[in-house]
PDB file of C-alpha atoms and ligand atoms in Angstrom:
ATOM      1  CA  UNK A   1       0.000   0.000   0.000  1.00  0.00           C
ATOM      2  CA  UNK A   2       1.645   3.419  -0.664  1.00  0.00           C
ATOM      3  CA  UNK A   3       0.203   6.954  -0.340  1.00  0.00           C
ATOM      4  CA  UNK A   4      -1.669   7.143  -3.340  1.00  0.00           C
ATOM      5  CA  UNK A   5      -3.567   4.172  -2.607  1.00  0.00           C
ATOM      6  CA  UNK A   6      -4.723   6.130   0.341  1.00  0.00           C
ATOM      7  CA  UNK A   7      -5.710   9.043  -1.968  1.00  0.00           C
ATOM      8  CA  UNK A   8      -7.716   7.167  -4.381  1.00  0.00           C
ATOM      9  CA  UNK A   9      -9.568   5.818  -1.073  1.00  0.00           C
ATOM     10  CA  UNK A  10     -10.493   9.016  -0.858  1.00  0.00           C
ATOM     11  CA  UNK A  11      -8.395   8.427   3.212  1.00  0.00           C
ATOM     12  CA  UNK A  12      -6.507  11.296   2.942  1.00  0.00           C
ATOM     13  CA  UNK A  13      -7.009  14.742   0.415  1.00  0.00           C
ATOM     14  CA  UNK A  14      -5.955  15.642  -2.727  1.00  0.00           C
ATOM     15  CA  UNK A  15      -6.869  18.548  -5.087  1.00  0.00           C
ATOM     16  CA  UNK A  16      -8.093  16.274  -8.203  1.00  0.00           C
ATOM     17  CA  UNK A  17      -8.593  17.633 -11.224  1.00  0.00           C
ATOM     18  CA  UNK A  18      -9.801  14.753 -13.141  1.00  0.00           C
ATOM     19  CA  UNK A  19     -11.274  11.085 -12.855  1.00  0.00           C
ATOM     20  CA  UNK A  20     -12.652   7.856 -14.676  1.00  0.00           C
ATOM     21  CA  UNK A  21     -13.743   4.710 -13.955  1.00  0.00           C
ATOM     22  CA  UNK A  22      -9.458   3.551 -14.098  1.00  0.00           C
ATOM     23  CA  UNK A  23      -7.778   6.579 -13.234  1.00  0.00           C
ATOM     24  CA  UNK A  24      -7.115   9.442 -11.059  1.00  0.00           C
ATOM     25  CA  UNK A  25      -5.175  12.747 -11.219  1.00  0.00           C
ATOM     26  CA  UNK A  26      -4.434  15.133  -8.467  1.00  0.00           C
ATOM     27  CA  UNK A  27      -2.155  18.330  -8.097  1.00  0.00           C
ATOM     28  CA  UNK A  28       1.327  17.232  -6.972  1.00  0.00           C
ATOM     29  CA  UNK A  29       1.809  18.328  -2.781  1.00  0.00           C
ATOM     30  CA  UNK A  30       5.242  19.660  -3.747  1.00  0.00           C
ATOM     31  CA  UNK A  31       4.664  20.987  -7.395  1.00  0.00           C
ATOM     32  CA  UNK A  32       8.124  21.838 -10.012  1.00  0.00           C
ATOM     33  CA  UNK A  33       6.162  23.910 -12.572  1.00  0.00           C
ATOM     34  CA  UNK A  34       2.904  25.820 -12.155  1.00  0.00           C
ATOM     35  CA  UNK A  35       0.834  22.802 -13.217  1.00  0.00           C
ATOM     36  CA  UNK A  36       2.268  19.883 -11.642  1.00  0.00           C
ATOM     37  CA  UNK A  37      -0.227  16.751 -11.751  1.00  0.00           C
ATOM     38  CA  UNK A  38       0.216  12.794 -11.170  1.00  0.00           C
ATOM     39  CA  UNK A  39      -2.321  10.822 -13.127  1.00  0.00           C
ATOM     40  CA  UNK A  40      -2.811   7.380 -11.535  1.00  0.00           C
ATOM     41  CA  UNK A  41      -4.303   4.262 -12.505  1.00  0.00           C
ATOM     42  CA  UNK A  42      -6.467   3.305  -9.691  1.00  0.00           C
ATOM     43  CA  UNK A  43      -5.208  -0.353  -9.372  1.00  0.00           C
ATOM     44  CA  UNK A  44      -1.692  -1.420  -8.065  1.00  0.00           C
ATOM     45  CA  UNK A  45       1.196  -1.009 -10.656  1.00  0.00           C
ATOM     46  CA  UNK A  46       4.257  -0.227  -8.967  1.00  0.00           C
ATOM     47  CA  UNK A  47       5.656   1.373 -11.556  1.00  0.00           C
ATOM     48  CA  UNK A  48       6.559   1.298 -15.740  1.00  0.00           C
ATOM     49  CA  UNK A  49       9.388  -1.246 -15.077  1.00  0.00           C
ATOM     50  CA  UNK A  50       6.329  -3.746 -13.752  1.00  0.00           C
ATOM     51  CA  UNK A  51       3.510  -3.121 -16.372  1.00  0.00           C
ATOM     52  CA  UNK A  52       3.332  -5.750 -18.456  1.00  0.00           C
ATOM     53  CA  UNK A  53       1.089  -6.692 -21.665  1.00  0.00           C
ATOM     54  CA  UNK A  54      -1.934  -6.951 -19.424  1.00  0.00           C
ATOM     55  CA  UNK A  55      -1.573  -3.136 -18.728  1.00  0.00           C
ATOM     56  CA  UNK A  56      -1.671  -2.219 -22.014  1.00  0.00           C
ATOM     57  CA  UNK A  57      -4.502  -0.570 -22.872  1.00  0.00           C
ATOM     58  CA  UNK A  58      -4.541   1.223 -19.427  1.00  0.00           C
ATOM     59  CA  UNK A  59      -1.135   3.063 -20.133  1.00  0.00           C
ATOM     60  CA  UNK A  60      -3.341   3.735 -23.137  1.00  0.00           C
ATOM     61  CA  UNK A  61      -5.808   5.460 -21.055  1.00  0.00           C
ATOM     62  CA  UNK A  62      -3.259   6.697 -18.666  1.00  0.00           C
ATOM     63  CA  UNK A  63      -1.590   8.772 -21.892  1.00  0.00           C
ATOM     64  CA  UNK A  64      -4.900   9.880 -22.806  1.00  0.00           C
ATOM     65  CA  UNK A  65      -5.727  11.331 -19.700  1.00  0.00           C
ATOM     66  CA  UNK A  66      -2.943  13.368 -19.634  1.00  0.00           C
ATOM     67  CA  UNK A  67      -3.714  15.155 -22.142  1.00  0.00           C
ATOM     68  CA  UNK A  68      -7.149  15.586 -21.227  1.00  0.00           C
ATOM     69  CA  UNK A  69      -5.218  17.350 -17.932  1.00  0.00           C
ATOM     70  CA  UNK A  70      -3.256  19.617 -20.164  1.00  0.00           C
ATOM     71  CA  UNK A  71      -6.624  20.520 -21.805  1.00  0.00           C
ATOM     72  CA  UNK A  72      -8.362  20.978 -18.136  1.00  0.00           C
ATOM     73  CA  UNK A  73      -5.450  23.206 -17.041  1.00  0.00           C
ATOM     74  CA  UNK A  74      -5.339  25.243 -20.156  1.00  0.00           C
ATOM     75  CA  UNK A  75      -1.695  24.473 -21.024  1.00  0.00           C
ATOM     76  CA  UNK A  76      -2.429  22.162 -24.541  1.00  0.00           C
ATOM     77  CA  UNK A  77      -1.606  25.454 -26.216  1.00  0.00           C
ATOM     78  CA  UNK A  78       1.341  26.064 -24.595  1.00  0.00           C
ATOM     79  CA  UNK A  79       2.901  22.819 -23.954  1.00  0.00           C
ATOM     80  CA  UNK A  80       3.394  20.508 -21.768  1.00  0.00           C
ATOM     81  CA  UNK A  81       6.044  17.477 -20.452  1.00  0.00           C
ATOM     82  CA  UNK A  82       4.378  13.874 -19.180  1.00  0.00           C
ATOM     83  CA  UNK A  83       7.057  11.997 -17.183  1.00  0.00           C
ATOM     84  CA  UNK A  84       7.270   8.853 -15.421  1.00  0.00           C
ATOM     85  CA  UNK A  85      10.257   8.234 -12.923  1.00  0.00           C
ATOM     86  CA  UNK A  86      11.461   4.186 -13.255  1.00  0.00           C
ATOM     87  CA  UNK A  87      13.617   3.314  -9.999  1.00  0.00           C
ATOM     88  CA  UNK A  88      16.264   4.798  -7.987  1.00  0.00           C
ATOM     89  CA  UNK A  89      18.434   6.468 -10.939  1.00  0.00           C
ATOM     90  CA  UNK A  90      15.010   7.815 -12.486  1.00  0.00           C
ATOM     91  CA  UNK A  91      14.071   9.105  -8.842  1.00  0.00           C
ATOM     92  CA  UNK A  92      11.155   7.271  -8.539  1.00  0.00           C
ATOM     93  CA  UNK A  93       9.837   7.805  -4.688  1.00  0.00           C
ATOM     94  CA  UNK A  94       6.618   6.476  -4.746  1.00  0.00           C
ATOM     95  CA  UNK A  95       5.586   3.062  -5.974  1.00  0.00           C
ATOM     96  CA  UNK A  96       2.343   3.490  -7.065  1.00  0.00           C
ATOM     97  CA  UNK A  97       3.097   4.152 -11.155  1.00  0.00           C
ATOM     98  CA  UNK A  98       2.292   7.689 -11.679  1.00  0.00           C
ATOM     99  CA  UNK A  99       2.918  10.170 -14.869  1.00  0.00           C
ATOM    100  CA  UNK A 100       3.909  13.698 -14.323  1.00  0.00           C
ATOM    101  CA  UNK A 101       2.338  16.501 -16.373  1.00  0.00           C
ATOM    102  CA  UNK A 102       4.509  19.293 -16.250  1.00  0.00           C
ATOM    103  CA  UNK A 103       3.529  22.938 -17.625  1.00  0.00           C
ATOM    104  CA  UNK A 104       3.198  26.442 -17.112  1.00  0.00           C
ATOM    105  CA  UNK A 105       6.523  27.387 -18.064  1.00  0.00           C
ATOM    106  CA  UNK A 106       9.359  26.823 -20.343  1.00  0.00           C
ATOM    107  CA  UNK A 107      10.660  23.197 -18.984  1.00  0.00           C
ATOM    108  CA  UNK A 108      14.758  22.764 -19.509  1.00  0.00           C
ATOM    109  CA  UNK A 109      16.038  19.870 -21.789  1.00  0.00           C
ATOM    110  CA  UNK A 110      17.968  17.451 -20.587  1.00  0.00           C
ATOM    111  CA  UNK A 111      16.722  16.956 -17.134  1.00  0.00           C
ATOM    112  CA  UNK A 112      19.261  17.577 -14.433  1.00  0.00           C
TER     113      UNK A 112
HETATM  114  P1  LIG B 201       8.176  10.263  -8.024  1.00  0.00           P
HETATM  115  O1  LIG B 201       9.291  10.910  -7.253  1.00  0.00           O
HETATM  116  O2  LIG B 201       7.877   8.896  -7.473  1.00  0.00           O
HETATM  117  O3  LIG B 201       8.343  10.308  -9.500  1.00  0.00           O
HETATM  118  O4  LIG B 201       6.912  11.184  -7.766  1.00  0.00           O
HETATM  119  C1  LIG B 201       6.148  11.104  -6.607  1.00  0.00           C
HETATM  120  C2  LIG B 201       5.469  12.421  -6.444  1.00  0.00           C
HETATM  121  O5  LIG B 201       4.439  12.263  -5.490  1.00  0.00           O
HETATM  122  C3  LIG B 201       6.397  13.534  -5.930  1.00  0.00           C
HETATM  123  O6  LIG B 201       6.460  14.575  -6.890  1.00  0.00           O
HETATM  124  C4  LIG B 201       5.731  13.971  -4.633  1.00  0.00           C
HETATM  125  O7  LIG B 201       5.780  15.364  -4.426  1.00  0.00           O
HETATM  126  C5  LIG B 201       4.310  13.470  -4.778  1.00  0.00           C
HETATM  127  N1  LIG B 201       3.641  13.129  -3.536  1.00  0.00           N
HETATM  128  C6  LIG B 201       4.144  12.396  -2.519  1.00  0.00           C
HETATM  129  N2  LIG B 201       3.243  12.276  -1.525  1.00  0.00           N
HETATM  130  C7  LIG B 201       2.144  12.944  -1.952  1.00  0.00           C
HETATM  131  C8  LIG B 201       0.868  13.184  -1.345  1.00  0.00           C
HETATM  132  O8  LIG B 201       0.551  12.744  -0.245  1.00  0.00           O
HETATM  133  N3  LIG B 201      -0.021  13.911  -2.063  1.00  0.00           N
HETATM  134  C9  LIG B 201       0.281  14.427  -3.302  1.00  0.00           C
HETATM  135  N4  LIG B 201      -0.673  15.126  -3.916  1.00  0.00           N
HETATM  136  N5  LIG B 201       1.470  14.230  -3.887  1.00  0.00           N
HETATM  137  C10 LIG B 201       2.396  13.498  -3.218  1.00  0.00           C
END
């Protein structure tokens, strides 16, 4: 169990900003860019390196929610970054798989 099961309980809060029947996204508690969001399937995947065929058409939906955040948040115009941290060299500190949507200002290339 990890934190974000806990927030798709609904057993502690998060500012969501959009939902279906598979996934959840919620403002990031320590947000990088002026939009900052995690969108979350709702079951257990600890992460990209253990999604497997079976998952496949819910990273689908996972994608596709993301940009239906961007949209949401007003920042399809003006572009956006979706990131997903694998492990300890990708910085990956909570193992519930998650993708980042990043926007709201000009993001630096290569990551740090
Ligand atoms: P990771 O480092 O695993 O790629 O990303 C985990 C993200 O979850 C971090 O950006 C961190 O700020 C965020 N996070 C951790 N705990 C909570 C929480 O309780 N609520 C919310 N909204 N975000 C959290």
């Amino acid at each position: 169990m990890t934190i974000f099961d806990r927030i798709i309980r609904r057993e502690i809060p998060a500012d969501i900003v959009y939902e279906t029947d598979e996934v959840l996204a919620f403002r990031d508690i320590h947000p990088v860019a002026p939009v900052h969001v995690l969108v979350i399937p709702k079951v257990a995947v600890e992460g990209l390196a253990h999604a497997g065929p079976e998952h496949e058409a819910l990273l689908g939906k996972l994608m596709i929610a993301c940009g239906q955040v961007a949209r949401i948040l007003g920042i399809d115009r003006t572009g956006y970054r979706v990131v997903t941290n694998v492990g300890s060299d990708g910085g990956q500190s909570v193992f519930h798989l998650h993708l980042h949507v990043l926007g709201g200002r000009p993001l630096g290339w290569p990551p740090g």
